[in-house]
Coordinates of N, CA and C in Angstrom, one line a residue:
M1 N -13.2 -73.5 33.9 CA -11.9 -73.0 33.4 C -12.1 -71.5 33.1
G2 N -11.7 -70.6 34.0 CA -12.0 -69.2 33.8 C -11.1 -68.6 32.7
H3 N -9.8 -68.9 32.7 CA -9.0 -68.2 31.7 C -8.6 -69.2 30.6
R4 N -8.2 -68.7 29.5 CA -7.8 -69.5 28.4 C -6.3 -69.7 28.4
C5 N -5.9 -71.0 28.6 CA -4.5 -71.2 28.5 C -4.2 -72.5 27.7
A6 N -3.0 -72.6 27.3 CA -2.7 -73.8 26.5 C -2.7 -75.0 27.3
C7 N -2.8 -76.1 26.6 CA -2.8 -77.4 27.3 C -1.7 -78.3 26.8
P8 N -0.8 -78.7 27.7 CA 0.4 -79.5 27.2 C 0.0 -80.7 26.3
Y9 N -1.1 -81.4 26.7 CA -1.5 -82.6 25.9 C -1.8 -82.2 24.5
R10 N -2.4 -81.0 24.3 CA -2.8 -80.6 22.9 C -1.5 -80.2 22.1
I11 N -0.5 -79.7 22.7 CA 0.8 -79.5 22.1 C 1.4 -80.8 21.6
T12 N 1.4 -81.8 22.5 CA 1.9 -83.1 22.2 C 1.2 -83.8 21.0
R13 N -0.1 -83.7 21.1 CA -1.0 -84.3 20.1 C -0.7 -83.7 18.7
A14 N -0.5 -82.3 18.6 CA -0.2 -81.7 17.4 C 1.2 -82.1 16.8
L15 N 2.1 -82.1 17.7 CA 3.5 -82.5 17.3 C 3.5 -84.0 16.8
D16 N 2.8 -84.9 17.5 CA 2.8 -86.3 17.1 C 2.1 -86.4 15.8
A17 N 1.0 -85.7 15.6 CA 0.2 -85.8 14.3 C 1.0 -85.3 13.1
A18 N 1.9 -84.3 13.4 CA 2.7 -83.8 12.3 C 4.1 -84.6 12.2
E19 N 4.3 -85.5 13.1 CA 5.5 -86.3 13.2 C 6.7 -85.4 13.3
L20 N 6.6 -84.5 14.2 CA 7.7 -83.5 14.5 C 8.4 -83.8 15.8
Y21 N 9.7 -84.0 15.8 CA 10.4 -84.3 17.0 C 11.8 -83.7 16.9
G22 N 12.5 -83.5 18.1 CA 13.8 -83.1 18.1 C 14.1 -81.6 18.2
P23 N 15.4 -81.2 18.2 CA 15.7 -79.8 18.4 C 15.3 -78.9 17.3
D24 N 15.0 -79.4 16.1 CA 14.6 -78.5 15.0 C 13.2 -77.9 15.3
V25 N 12.4 -78.6 16.1 CA 11.1 -78.1 16.5 C 11.3 -76.9 17.4
D26 N 12.2 -77.0 18.4 CA 12.5 -75.9 19.3 C 12.9 -74.6 18.4
V27 N 13.9 -74.8 17.5 CA 14.4 -73.7 16.7 C 13.2 -73.1 15.9
A28 N 12.4 -73.9 15.3 CA 11.3 -73.4 14.5 C 10.3 -72.6 15.3
C29 N 10.2 -72.9 16.6 CA 9.3 -72.2 17.5 C 9.9 -71.1 18.2
G30 N 11.1 -70.7 17.8 CA 11.8 -69.6 18.5 C 12.2 -69.9 19.9
A31 N 12.5 -71.1 20.2 CA 12.9 -71.5 21.5 C 14.3 -72.3 21.4
Q32 N 14.8 -72.6 22.6 CA 16.0 -73.4 22.7 C 15.7 -74.7 23.4
E33 N 16.3 -75.8 22.9 CA 16.1 -77.1 23.5 C 16.5 -77.0 24.9
P34 N 15.7 -77.6 25.9 CA 14.6 -78.5 25.7 C 13.2 -77.8 25.9
A35 N 13.1 -76.6 25.5 CA 11.8 -75.9 25.7 C 10.6 -76.6 25.3
V36 N 10.6 -77.2 24.1 CA 9.3 -77.8 23.6 C 9.0 -79.1 24.5
D37 N 10.1 -79.8 24.9 CA 9.8 -81.0 25.8 C 9.2 -80.5 27.1
E38 N 9.7 -79.3 27.5 CA 9.1 -78.8 28.8 C 7.7 -78.3 28.6
W39 N 7.4 -77.8 27.4 CA 6.0 -77.4 27.2 C 5.1 -78.7 27.3
E40 N 5.6 -79.7 26.7 CA 4.8 -81.0 26.7 C 4.7 -81.5 28.1
A41 N 5.7 -81.3 28.9 CA 5.7 -81.8 30.3 C 4.9 -80.9 31.2
G42 N 4.6 -79.7 30.7 CA 3.8 -78.8 31.5 C 4.7 -78.0 32.5
T43 N 6.0 -78.0 32.3 CA 6.9 -77.3 33.3 C 7.4 -76.0 32.7
R44 N 7.2 -75.7 31.5 CA 7.5 -74.4 30.9 C 6.3 -74.0 30.0
Y45 N 5.9 -72.7 30.1 CA 4.8 -72.2 29.3 C 5.3 -71.5 28.1
P46 N 4.8 -71.8 26.9 CA 5.3 -71.1 25.7 C 4.8 -69.6 25.7
S47 N 5.6 -68.7 25.1 CA 5.1 -67.4 24.9 C 4.0 -67.4 23.8
F48 N 3.3 -66.3 23.6 CA 2.3 -66.3 22.6 C 2.9 -66.4 21.2
E49 N 4.1 -65.7 21.0 CA 4.8 -65.8 19.8 C 5.2 -67.3 19.5
Q50 N 5.6 -68.0 20.5 CA 6.0 -69.4 20.3 C 4.9 -70.2 20.0
L51 N 3.7 -70.0 20.6 CA 2.5 -70.7 20.3 C 2.1 -70.5 18.8
L52 N 2.2 -69.3 18.4 CA 1.9 -69.0 17.0 C 2.8 -69.7 16.0
A53 N 4.1 -69.7 16.4 CA 5.1 -70.5 15.5 C 4.8 -72.0 15.5
L54 N 4.4 -72.5 16.7 CA 4.0 -73.9 16.8 C 2.8 -74.2 15.9
A55 N 1.8 -73.3 16.0 CA 0.6 -73.5 15.2 C 1.0 -73.5 13.7
A56 N 1.8 -72.6 13.2 CA 2.2 -72.6 11.8 C 3.0 -73.9 11.5
L57 N 3.9 -74.3 12.3 CA 4.7 -75.5 12.1 C 3.9 -76.7 12.0
T58 N 2.8 -76.8 12.8 CA 2.0 -78.0 12.9 C 0.7 -77.9 12.0
H59 N 0.6 -76.8 11.3 CA -0.6 -76.5 10.5 C -1.9 -76.6 11.3
Q60 N -1.8 -76.1 12.5 CA -3.0 -76.1 13.4 C -3.4 -74.6 13.7
S61 N -4.6 -74.4 14.1 CA -5.1 -73.1 14.5 C -4.5 -72.9 15.9
P62 N -4.0 -71.7 16.2 CA -3.5 -71.4 17.6 C -4.5 -71.8 18.7
D63 N -5.8 -71.7 18.3 CA -6.9 -72.0 19.3 C -6.9 -73.5 19.6
S64 N -6.3 -74.3 18.7 CA -6.4 -75.8 19.0 C -5.5 -76.2 20.1
F65 N -4.6 -75.3 20.6 CA -3.8 -75.6 21.8 C -4.4 -75.2 23.1
I66 N -5.6 -74.6 23.0 CA -6.3 -74.1 24.2 C -7.0 -75.2 25.0
A67 N -6.8 -75.2 26.3 CA -7.4 -76.2 27.1 C -9.0 -76.1 27.0
R68 N -9.6 -77.3 27.0 CA -11.1 -77.3 26.9 C -11.7 -78.1 28.0
E69 N -12.9 -77.9 28.2 CA -13.7 -78.7 29.2 C -13.6 -80.1 28.9
G70 N -13.2 -80.9 29.8 CA -13.1 -82.4 29.6 C -11.7 -82.8 29.3
D71 N -10.7 -81.9 29.0 CA -9.3 -82.3 28.8 C -8.8 -83.1 30.0
E72 N -9.2 -82.7 31.2 CA -8.7 -83.3 32.4 C -9.1 -84.8 32.6
D73 N -10.2 -85.1 31.8 CA -10.7 -86.5 31.9 C -10.1 -87.4 30.8
L74 N -9.2 -87.0 30.0 CA -8.6 -87.8 28.9 C -7.9 -89.0 29.5
D75 N -8.3 -90.1 29.1 CA -7.6 -91.3 29.4 C -7.8 -92.4 28.3
L76 N -6.8 -92.6 27.6 CA -6.9 -93.6 26.4 C -7.4 -94.9 26.9
R77 N -7.0 -95.3 28.1 CA -7.4 -96.6 28.6 C -8.9 -96.8 28.7
D78 N -9.6 -95.7 28.7 CA -11.1 -95.7 28.8 C -11.8 -95.6 27.4
T79 N -11.0 -95.7 26.4 CA -11.5 -95.6 25.0 C -11.3 -96.9 24.3
T80 N -12.0 -97.0 23.1 CA -11.8 -98.2 22.3 C -10.5 -98.2 21.6
M81 N -9.8 -97.0 21.6 CA -8.4 -97.0 21.0 C -7.5 -97.9 21.8
W82 N -7.7 -98.1 23.1 CA -6.8 -99.0 23.9 C -6.8 -100.4 23.3
C83 N -7.8 -100.8 22.8 CA -7.9 -102.2 22.2 C -7.1 -102.3 20.9
H84 N -6.8 -101.2 20.3 CA -6.2 -101.2 19.0 C -4.7 -100.9 19.0
I85 N -4.1 -100.6 20.2 CA -2.7 -100.4 20.2 C -1.9 -101.6 20.7
S86 N -0.7 -101.7 20.3 CA 0.1 -102.8 20.6 C 0.5 -102.9 22.1
K87 N 0.9 -104.0 22.6 CA 1.4 -104.2 24.0 C 2.6 -103.2 24.2
A88 N 3.4 -103.1 23.3 CA 4.6 -102.2 23.5 C 4.1 -100.7 23.6
E89 N 3.1 -100.3 22.8 CA 2.6 -98.9 23.0 C 1.9 -98.8 24.3
R90 N 1.2 -99.8 24.7 CA 0.5 -99.7 26.0 C 1.5 -99.6 27.1
A91 N 2.7 -100.3 27.0 CA 3.7 -100.2 28.1 C 4.3 -98.8 28.1
R92 N 4.4 -98.1 27.0 CA 4.9 -96.7 26.9 C 3.9 -95.6 27.3
W93 N 2.6 -96.0 27.3 CA 1.6 -95.0 27.5 C 1.7 -94.3 28.8
R94 N 1.5 -93.0 28.8 CA 1.4 -92.2 30.0 C 0.2 -91.3 30.0
P95 N -0.4 -91.0 31.1 CA -1.6 -90.2 31.1 C -1.3 -88.8 30.5
P96 N -2.2 -88.2 29.7 CA -1.9 -86.9 29.1 C -1.7 -85.8 30.2
I97 N -0.8 -84.9 29.9 CA -0.6 -83.8 30.8 C -1.5 -82.7 30.3
T98 N -2.4 -82.3 31.2 CA -3.5 -81.4 30.8 C -3.3 -80.0 31.4
E99 N -2.3 -79.8 32.3 CA -2.1 -78.5 32.8 C -0.7 -78.1 33.0
F100 N -0.4 -76.8 32.9 CA 1.0 -76.4 33.2 C 1.1 -76.2 34.7
T101 N 2.3 -76.3 35.2 CA 2.6 -76.0 36.6 C 2.4 -74.5 36.9
A102 N 2.1 -74.1 38.1 CA 1.9 -72.7 38.4 C 3.2 -72.0 38.1
A103 N 4.4 -72.6 38.5 CA 5.7 -71.9 38.2 C 5.9 -71.7 36.7
A104 N 5.5 -72.6 35.9 CA 5.7 -72.5 34.4 C 4.9 -71.2 33.9
V105 N 3.7 -71.1 34.4 CA 2.8 -70.0 34.0 C 3.4 -68.6 34.5
E106 N 3.8 -68.6 35.8 CA 4.4 -67.4 36.3 C 5.6 -66.9 35.6
E107 N 6.4 -67.9 35.1 CA 7.7 -67.5 34.5 C 7.6 -67.2 33.0
C108 N 6.4 -67.3 32.5 CA 6.2 -67.1 31.0 C 6.2 -65.6 30.7
P109 N 6.9 -65.3 29.6 CA 6.9 -63.9 29.2 C 5.5 -63.4 28.9
G110 N 5.1 -62.2 29.4 CA 3.8 -61.7 29.2 C 2.9 -61.8 30.5
T111 N 3.4 -62.7 31.4 CA 2.6 -62.8 32.7 C 3.0 -61.6 33.6
N112 N 2.2 -61.3 34.6 CA 2.4 -60.1 35.4 C 3.8 -59.9 36.0
D113 N 4.3 -61.0 36.6 CA 5.6 -60.9 37.3 C 6.8 -61.0 36.5
Y114 N 6.6 -61.4 35.2 CA 7.8 -61.7 34.4 C 8.7 -60.5 34.2
R115 N 8.2 -59.3 33.9 CA 9.0 -58.1 33.7 C 9.7 -57.7 35.0
D116 N 9.2 -57.9 36.1 CA 9.8 -57.5 37.4 C 10.9 -58.5 37.7
T117 N 10.9 -59.7 37.2 CA 11.9 -60.7 37.7 C 12.9 -61.1 36.7
H118 N 12.8 -60.5 35.4 CA 13.7 -60.9 34.4 C 14.3 -59.6 33.7
L119 N 15.6 -59.6 33.5 CA 16.2 -58.4 32.8 C 16.0 -58.4 31.3
F120 N 15.8 -57.3 30.8 CA 15.6 -57.2 29.3 C 16.7 -56.3 28.8

């Protein structure tokens, strides 16, 4: 992993741990709904300022959202936690989203092409 970028799964984990959901999260992060849902889905990349706001909101270090070696291997079904969750939770389980799409990264404020393709 050559460059440091945020990991959608780590955003979801922080929001879940803080029990934060809904449009108030978007507002608190300086975004408009459904931006935070799109961050979690990996289809929109948050700006640095938005990541800082998310960190403050969830009482996390901004660095806690950075992708790490091994994130791509996360699978709850391979852990002992799988035995401890209910059948209903198992039915709702989805693999963690560990990367943003290329389009999401390209469209993020602060990336190279953003200022050429968006009016200010």
